[in-house]
Structure formats: structure tokens, C-alpha cells
Amino acid sequence: MDKIQHKFVEVKGMKLHVAEIGSGATAVMFLHGFPEIWYTWRHQMVSVASCGYRAITPDYRGYGLSDPPPEPEKASLIDFVTDVVAILDVLNISKVFLVGKDFGAPIAYLIDILHPKRVSGIVSLGMPFMPPRPTHNSLPEGFYCSRWKEPGRAEADFCRFDAKTVVRNIYILFSKNEIPIARENQEIMDMVEPSAPLPAWFTEEDLAIYGALYEKSGFQTALQVPYRSMHKPPVNIPDLKIEVEAPTLLIMGEEDYVFKIPGLEDYIRSGEVKTFIPKLETIYLPEGSHFVQEQFPDQVNHLILTFLSTHS
């Protein structure tokens, strides 16, 4: 960890934080989800760098150590896509492997769709490629995405606690195999008892690092992207060929709550997802949660390194 270097890259007047380790000719960029920041990829960065790759992990605008966007309430997924490509340009990286977790995976997919010559391959964790379509309509009102999409609802819920406690509660909820759905008169944060333990693979030291970074950034941009912008098409999709051309590895934990979203498990297991990603391989990790990269780092590192060596 102490060999990971930190720098800031200026993009559109914002200073975006980038963690980096390794000096290999082949670059691997890691894209985090929520409630994560660059630190979520600590195990993977060290692993790929030790095998001769250059590992790069940004904090998106408004996340971690990066500057917030000038108007956080207007931020969109395509802004993050544009930022990632701009970071590659500043670092003089013409082609890259992308590893995306949670909503970091759609960012990787969009980069391939919009800039296919820049992508050598994609590894996605916890989130398959999803074509533009209505989602979550069959889930109850207490579904966490629905609650967090409502302006002011999450802010009022979160502000009762410090940032460390908010991250703690989300990690506990998201590491279970059931979709977080609150009762009608219950807030999402109240779904976790104060005495509930952290997952065994997530330490108090890890939590302190996350908490400090969210104390700095707050949750405003994180609530906007992905939750409050997810219903808006990130680009003019009808003008695009909706297909991911790059070879792609999808890693899913068998106990990931995402499988409980109506229709998603069948979409993945039936192979329908390959309609949009012809060069897709899917691997399931027994007992894996939504955070397999932190829960089972050795297994995930092996899968990533095998993919990289196969497609480099």
C-alpha cells in the first residue's frame, strides 16, 4: 500500500485524484462503485502491479479526494465517462484494460461503446451490461435506489450520522444477499442496528479510511451519480450501436443481492446478456457478496490476471 502513489490530474478546471502503482507498458484502470472510492481496489492494484502492469485508479468528480463538479445536482454518468477518457489522455495512455465494479461497470461499457479503440478488455464485477430499459418498476417504494433518487430523502437520512457510520451501514446492507428495502415508515439507515458487526473482510481501519474520504467529499455527487441520474439515458443511445466489442469478463458473487433484482439473474444466467457483449465470459464466486474484490481478493486477483494475460 505504501508504494501506491497519488497525484491530481486537471480536467475541465477540476483536480481529479488518481492513485497509481506499477510502470508496465500495459495499463489497467480500475473504476469504483458506491459507496466506494479508489481504496476499494487496493488489493487488485498491488497485485497487477506486481505482475508487470500499470495500475491506475481515479476518484470520480465529487468522490474521495477529487474536486466536486461545479453543479453536483447536474452531474451525469457521461461526465464520469468523459473524465476517465480525459485522464487517459493526460497520462498518455492510448489503450487500456478497464475493471469496473457496480456502476463503474457501466462507465467501462460506455467507454467501449463510445471509444472502442481505447479499450483492450473489460472486467466487470457485480453489474452486467444493461440495455436502456425501465428498471426497478416492480420493486417496492422502500427499495434503496428509489429512496435515494428522491431529492432530500437520503440527505435527511444520512445527516443524522457521521460519514463513517453511513458508509458502515451501507457496507453491512450491501454485503447481504437480500435487496435493501425499507419498510414504509423506516429510513434506509435505520435498517442496520448500531451493534451489527462489519463484514469479516472489512476492518475498522478500512472503514476509517472510507469515512475520512466521505467526510471530505460528502454524498451530494454520489447521490446524483448514479442514483438520481440513472433514469436518464447517458447518451443519445438510438444513434449508437449498443454492443460492447471488447472481450469482457463478468464476475458475480453467488450471494450478491443484485441477483434478487427481478429478471436480472435470468438475464445473466440464460446468456441473454451476450446479445450485447458477444465476447463475454461469466464466472460465479460461491459465497461472494456485492464486494467480491474486497471479500475474496486473491480469487478476484487471479481471475483478473488470467484475463489480462489472455488478452494482452
Short mmCIF file of C-alpha atoms in Angstrom, two decimals:
data_model
loop_
_atom_site.label_atom_id
_atom_site.label_comp_id
_atom_site.label_asym_id
_atom_site.label_seq_id
_atom_site.Cartn_x
_atom_site.Cartn_y
_atom_site.Cartn_z
CA MET A 1 0.00 0.00 0.00
CA ASP A 2 2.79 2.44 0.80
CA LYS A 3 4.07 2.07 -2.79
CA ILE A 4 0.84 3.43 -4.26
CA GLN A 5 1.46 6.98 -5.48
CA HIS A 6 -1.11 9.75 -5.55
CA LYS A 7 -1.42 12.64 -7.98
CA PHE A 8 -4.01 15.09 -9.26
CA VAL A 9 -4.97 15.45 -12.91
CA GLU A 10 -6.70 18.63 -14.05
CA VAL A 11 -9.82 18.03 -16.12
CA LYS A 12 -12.17 20.89 -17.06
CA GLY A 13 -10.86 23.01 -14.20
CA MET A 14 -11.29 20.23 -11.63
CA LYS A 15 -8.44 18.44 -9.89
CA LEU A 16 -9.21 14.72 -10.03
CA HIS A 17 -7.36 12.37 -7.73
CA VAL A 18 -5.57 9.40 -9.28
CA ALA A 19 -3.87 6.57 -7.38
CA GLU A 20 -1.21 4.71 -9.32
CA ILE A 21 1.29 1.87 -8.91
CA GLY A 22 3.47 -0.03 -11.38
CA SER A 23 5.28 1.04 -14.51
CA GLY A 24 4.42 -1.65 -17.04
CA ALA A 25 3.62 -0.86 -20.66
CA THR A 26 0.07 -2.24 -20.29
CA ALA A 27 -2.28 -0.08 -18.27
CA VAL A 28 -5.20 -1.27 -16.16
CA MET A 29 -7.69 1.31 -14.91
CA PHE A 30 -9.99 0.44 -12.00
CA LEU A 31 -13.39 2.15 -11.74
CA HIS A 32 -15.14 2.10 -8.38
CA GLY A 33 -18.83 1.99 -7.47
CA PHE A 34 -20.70 3.32 -4.44
CA PRO A 35 -20.04 3.64 -1.52
CA GLU A 36 -16.51 3.13 -2.71
CA ILE A 37 -13.51 5.25 -3.64
CA TRP A 38 -10.07 4.43 -5.08
CA TYR A 39 -9.22 2.45 -1.91
CA THR A 40 -11.68 -0.30 -2.80
CA TRP A 41 -9.15 -1.54 -5.38
CA ARG A 42 -6.16 -1.62 -3.01
CA HIS A 43 -5.70 -5.41 -3.29
CA GLN A 44 -6.09 -5.50 -7.06
CA MET A 45 -3.77 -2.55 -7.72
CA VAL A 46 -0.89 -4.09 -5.81
CA SER A 47 -1.50 -7.48 -7.41
CA VAL A 48 -1.49 -6.38 -11.05
CA ALA A 49 1.45 -4.04 -10.49
CA SER A 50 3.48 -6.90 -9.04
CA CYS A 51 2.83 -8.80 -12.28
CA GLY A 52 4.17 -6.04 -14.52
CA TYR A 53 1.10 -3.91 -15.21
CA ARG A 54 0.49 -0.23 -14.60
CA ALA A 55 -2.49 0.13 -12.23
CA ILE A 56 -4.45 3.39 -12.20
CA THR A 57 -7.48 4.22 -10.08
CA PRO A 58 -9.28 7.58 -10.14
CA ASP A 59 -11.78 9.05 -7.74
CA TYR A 60 -14.66 10.39 -9.83
CA ARG A 61 -15.53 14.07 -9.62
CA GLY A 62 -17.19 14.65 -6.25
CA TYR A 63 -15.85 11.39 -4.80
CA GLY A 64 -12.88 10.82 -2.48
CA LEU A 65 -10.08 13.32 -2.95
CA SER A 66 -11.33 14.67 -6.29
CA ASP A 67 -12.88 18.12 -6.63
CA PRO A 68 -16.67 18.30 -6.78
CA PRO A 69 -18.28 19.33 -10.05
CA PRO A 70 -19.39 22.98 -10.22
CA GLU A 71 -23.03 21.88 -10.21
CA PRO A 72 -23.26 18.49 -8.47
CA GLU A 73 -27.02 18.30 -8.97
CA LYS A 74 -26.45 18.24 -12.76
CA ALA A 75 -23.67 15.63 -12.83
CA SER A 76 -24.26 12.59 -15.04
CA LEU A 77 -22.70 9.26 -15.87
CA ILE A 78 -21.44 10.61 -19.17
CA ASP A 79 -19.49 13.27 -17.23
CA PHE A 80 -17.64 10.46 -15.47
CA VAL A 81 -17.01 8.73 -18.79
CA THR A 82 -15.60 11.95 -20.24
CA ASP A 83 -13.40 12.45 -17.17
CA VAL A 84 -11.95 8.94 -17.38
CA VAL A 85 -11.06 9.38 -21.05
CA ALA A 86 -9.53 12.78 -20.26
CA ILE A 87 -7.40 11.21 -17.52
CA LEU A 88 -6.14 8.61 -20.01
CA ASP A 89 -5.24 11.42 -22.41
CA VAL A 90 -3.33 13.38 -19.76
CA LEU A 91 -1.44 10.21 -18.77
CA ASN A 92 -0.68 9.46 -22.45
CA ILE A 93 -2.44 6.10 -22.34
CA SER A 94 -3.85 5.25 -25.76
CA LYS A 95 -5.35 1.88 -24.84
CA VAL A 96 -6.34 0.39 -21.50
CA PHE A 97 -7.94 -2.53 -19.72
CA LEU A 98 -10.92 -1.35 -17.68
CA VAL A 99 -12.04 -3.02 -14.45
CA GLY A 100 -15.38 -1.70 -13.23
CA LYS A 101 -17.37 -2.51 -10.10
CA ASP A 102 -21.06 -1.70 -9.57
CA PHE A 103 -21.80 1.48 -11.55
CA GLY A 104 -18.12 1.57 -12.54
CA ALA A 105 -19.02 -1.26 -14.93
CA PRO A 106 -21.48 0.86 -16.99
CA ILE A 107 -18.78 3.52 -17.21
CA ALA A 108 -16.42 0.91 -18.69
CA TYR A 109 -19.11 -0.31 -21.10
CA LEU A 110 -19.86 3.24 -22.27
CA ILE A 111 -16.19 3.97 -22.86
CA ASP A 112 -16.02 0.89 -25.09
CA ILE A 113 -19.19 1.90 -26.97
CA LEU A 114 -18.04 5.49 -27.47
CA HIS A 115 -14.28 4.91 -27.81
CA PRO A 116 -13.80 1.24 -28.81
CA LYS A 117 -10.21 1.74 -29.96
CA ARG A 118 -9.21 2.83 -26.44
CA VAL A 119 -10.27 -0.42 -24.72
CA SER A 120 -8.27 -3.67 -24.68
CA GLY A 121 -10.75 -5.53 -22.49
CA ILE A 122 -13.22 -5.14 -19.64
CA VAL A 123 -13.62 -6.90 -16.31
CA SER A 124 -16.90 -6.07 -14.58
CA LEU A 125 -17.89 -7.03 -11.06
CA GLY A 126 -21.43 -7.14 -9.71
CA MET A 127 -23.08 -5.49 -12.71
CA PRO A 128 -23.77 -6.86 -16.20
CA PHE A 129 -24.29 -4.71 -19.25
CA MET A 130 -27.87 -3.44 -19.17
CA PRO A 131 -29.51 -2.07 -22.34
CA PRO A 132 -31.65 1.05 -21.95
CA ARG A 133 -34.94 -0.10 -20.47
CA PRO A 134 -37.18 0.72 -17.49
CA THR A 135 -35.82 -0.94 -14.33
CA HIS A 136 -36.87 -1.40 -10.73
CA ASN A 137 -40.54 -0.74 -11.55
CA SER A 138 -41.64 -3.95 -9.83
CA LEU A 139 -39.77 -3.23 -6.57
CA PRO A 140 -41.46 -1.67 -3.51
CA GLU A 141 -41.27 2.02 -2.67
CA GLY A 142 -38.72 1.26 0.06
CA PHE A 143 -36.12 0.00 -2.43
CA TYR A 144 -32.93 1.88 -1.61
CA CYS A 145 -32.44 3.19 -5.18
CA SER A 146 -35.94 4.65 -5.17
CA ARG A 147 -35.39 6.27 -1.79
CA TRP A 148 -32.04 7.77 -2.78
CA LYS A 149 -33.42 9.07 -6.07
CA GLU A 150 -35.85 11.28 -4.15
CA PRO A 151 -34.22 14.72 -3.59
CA GLY A 152 -33.67 15.41 0.09
CA ARG A 153 -34.70 11.96 1.36
CA ALA A 154 -31.21 10.47 1.66
CA GLU A 155 -29.73 13.77 2.81
CA ALA A 156 -32.14 13.87 5.74
CA ASP A 157 -31.44 10.21 6.47
CA PHE A 158 -27.64 10.45 6.23
CA CYS A 159 -27.20 13.74 8.11
CA ARG A 160 -28.24 12.11 11.38
CA PHE A 161 -24.89 10.27 11.36
CA ASP A 162 -21.27 10.96 10.58
CA ALA A 163 -19.91 9.83 7.20
CA LYS A 164 -18.15 6.83 8.71
CA THR A 165 -21.42 5.47 10.11
CA VAL A 166 -23.21 5.98 6.79
CA VAL A 167 -20.53 4.00 4.95
CA ARG A 168 -20.57 1.34 7.66
CA ASN A 169 -24.32 0.88 7.36
CA ILE A 170 -24.23 0.70 3.56
CA TYR A 171 -21.41 -1.86 3.59
CA ILE A 172 -23.36 -4.03 6.02
CA LEU A 173 -26.56 -3.76 3.97
CA PHE A 174 -24.96 -4.26 0.57
CA SER A 175 -22.90 -7.26 1.66
CA LYS A 176 -26.06 -9.27 2.36
CA ASN A 177 -27.88 -11.41 -0.17
CA GLU A 178 -31.19 -9.58 0.06
CA ILE A 179 -32.09 -6.32 -1.68
CA PRO A 180 -32.11 -3.43 0.83
CA ILE A 181 -35.79 -2.48 1.05
CA ALA A 182 -37.03 -0.34 3.93
CA ARG A 183 -40.49 -0.52 5.43
CA GLU A 184 -42.93 2.30 4.67
CA ASN A 185 -42.07 4.33 7.78
CA GLN A 186 -38.43 3.29 8.00
CA GLU A 187 -35.35 5.00 6.58
CA ILE A 188 -32.53 3.06 4.92
CA MET A 189 -30.00 3.91 7.66
CA ASP A 190 -32.38 2.53 10.28
CA MET A 191 -32.26 -0.92 8.68
CA VAL A 192 -28.90 -1.52 10.40
CA GLU A 193 -28.63 -1.98 14.15
CA PRO A 194 -25.81 0.04 15.77
CA SER A 195 -24.42 -3.21 17.21
CA ALA A 196 -24.35 -5.02 13.83
CA PRO A 197 -20.80 -6.16 13.00
CA LEU A 198 -18.89 -5.21 9.89
CA PRO A 199 -18.32 -7.97 7.35
CA ALA A 200 -15.35 -10.09 8.47
CA TRP A 201 -13.26 -8.99 5.49
CA PHE A 202 -13.78 -5.25 6.09
CA THR A 203 -11.78 -3.86 9.00
CA GLU A 204 -12.28 -0.85 11.23
CA GLU A 205 -9.13 0.58 9.65
CA ASP A 206 -10.69 0.20 6.20
CA LEU A 207 -13.85 1.88 7.43
CA ALA A 208 -11.88 4.78 8.91
CA ILE A 209 -10.26 5.46 5.52
CA TYR A 210 -13.61 5.39 3.73
CA GLY A 211 -15.20 7.54 6.41
CA ALA A 212 -12.49 10.20 6.25
CA LEU A 213 -12.76 10.46 2.47
CA TYR A 214 -16.56 10.76 2.51
CA GLU A 215 -16.28 13.28 5.33
CA LYS A 216 -14.31 15.37 2.85
CA SER A 217 -16.45 14.81 -0.24
CA GLY A 218 -19.89 14.43 1.28
CA PHE A 219 -22.56 12.45 -0.53
CA GLN A 220 -24.08 15.06 -2.83
CA THR A 221 -22.40 13.95 -6.07
CA ALA A 222 -22.62 10.29 -5.08
CA LEU A 223 -26.39 10.53 -4.72
CA GLN A 224 -26.66 12.29 -8.06
CA VAL A 225 -24.48 9.74 -9.86
CA PRO A 226 -25.60 7.06 -10.05
CA TYR A 227 -28.94 7.25 -8.25
CA ARG A 228 -30.59 10.48 -9.42
CA SER A 229 -29.27 10.31 -12.97
CA MET A 230 -29.77 6.58 -13.62
CA HIS A 231 -33.19 7.07 -15.25
CA LYS A 232 -31.74 9.46 -17.83
CA PRO A 233 -30.08 7.97 -20.94
CA PRO A 234 -26.36 8.82 -20.58
CA VAL A 235 -26.02 9.44 -24.32
CA ASN A 236 -28.22 9.52 -27.40
CA ILE A 237 -28.48 5.74 -27.50
CA PRO A 238 -30.55 5.45 -30.73
CA ASP A 239 -27.59 6.83 -32.67
CA LEU A 240 -25.26 4.17 -31.26
CA LYS A 241 -24.68 0.53 -31.91
CA ILE A 242 -25.47 -0.91 -28.50
CA GLU A 243 -22.77 -3.53 -28.34
CA VAL A 244 -19.63 -3.90 -26.26
CA GLU A 245 -16.93 -5.05 -28.65
CA ALA A 246 -14.11 -5.70 -26.21
CA PRO A 247 -13.55 -9.11 -24.63
CA THR A 248 -15.28 -8.97 -21.27
CA LEU A 249 -15.19 -10.95 -18.04
CA LEU A 250 -18.18 -10.65 -15.71
CA ILE A 251 -17.51 -11.71 -12.12
CA MET A 252 -20.60 -12.25 -9.98
CA GLY A 253 -20.79 -13.36 -6.36
CA GLU A 254 -23.42 -16.06 -5.92
CA GLU A 255 -24.69 -14.22 -2.82
CA ASP A 256 -24.79 -10.79 -4.47
CA TYR A 257 -28.10 -9.07 -3.70
CA VAL A 258 -28.15 -7.83 -7.31
CA PHE A 259 -29.31 -11.31 -8.34
CA LYS A 260 -32.58 -10.61 -6.48
CA ILE A 261 -33.49 -7.67 -8.74
CA PRO A 262 -36.40 -9.01 -10.79
CA GLY A 263 -35.28 -10.51 -14.10
CA LEU A 264 -31.58 -9.89 -13.61
CA GLU A 265 -30.46 -13.39 -12.65
CA ASP A 266 -32.21 -14.96 -15.63
CA TYR A 267 -30.80 -12.24 -17.91
CA ILE A 268 -27.27 -13.18 -16.80
CA ARG A 269 -27.52 -16.96 -16.45
CA SER A 270 -29.57 -17.50 -19.63
CA GLY A 271 -26.89 -15.84 -21.71
CA GLU A 272 -29.19 -13.06 -22.93
CA VAL A 273 -26.54 -10.57 -21.82
CA LYS A 274 -24.27 -11.95 -24.58
CA THR A 275 -26.62 -10.35 -27.10
CA PHE A 276 -24.91 -7.09 -26.18
CA ILE A 277 -21.44 -8.46 -25.28
CA PRO A 278 -20.59 -11.25 -27.75
CA LYS A 279 -17.13 -11.82 -26.24
CA LEU A 280 -18.40 -12.34 -22.71
CA GLU A 281 -17.31 -14.89 -20.14
CA THR A 282 -19.12 -15.06 -16.80
CA ILE A 283 -17.64 -16.54 -13.62
CA TYR A 284 -19.58 -17.03 -10.39
CA LEU A 285 -17.87 -16.98 -6.99
CA PRO A 286 -19.59 -19.16 -4.36
CA GLU A 287 -20.49 -17.15 -1.23
CA GLY A 288 -19.41 -13.97 -2.98
CA SER A 289 -21.21 -10.76 -2.00
CA HIS A 290 -21.54 -7.48 -3.87
CA PHE A 291 -17.98 -6.68 -2.71
CA VAL A 292 -16.10 -9.71 -4.04
CA GLN A 293 -12.96 -7.66 -4.77
CA GLU A 294 -12.59 -6.96 -1.05
CA GLN A 295 -14.15 -10.16 0.25
CA PHE A 296 -12.11 -12.59 -1.87
CA PRO A 297 -9.17 -10.53 -3.17
CA ASP A 298 -6.95 -13.50 -4.01
CA GLN A 299 -9.61 -15.16 -6.16
CA VAL A 300 -10.53 -11.92 -7.91
CA ASN A 301 -6.87 -11.03 -8.47
CA HIS A 302 -6.27 -14.43 -10.07
CA LEU A 303 -9.26 -14.01 -12.39
CA ILE A 304 -8.19 -10.51 -13.42
CA LEU A 305 -4.58 -11.52 -14.04
CA THR A 306 -5.65 -14.55 -16.10
CA PHE A 307 -7.90 -12.30 -18.19
CA LEU A 308 -5.13 -9.75 -18.68
CA SER A 309 -2.56 -12.34 -19.73
CA THR A 310 -5.06 -13.93 -22.14
CA HIS A 311 -5.94 -10.67 -23.88
CA SER A 312 -2.74 -8.61 -23.67
#
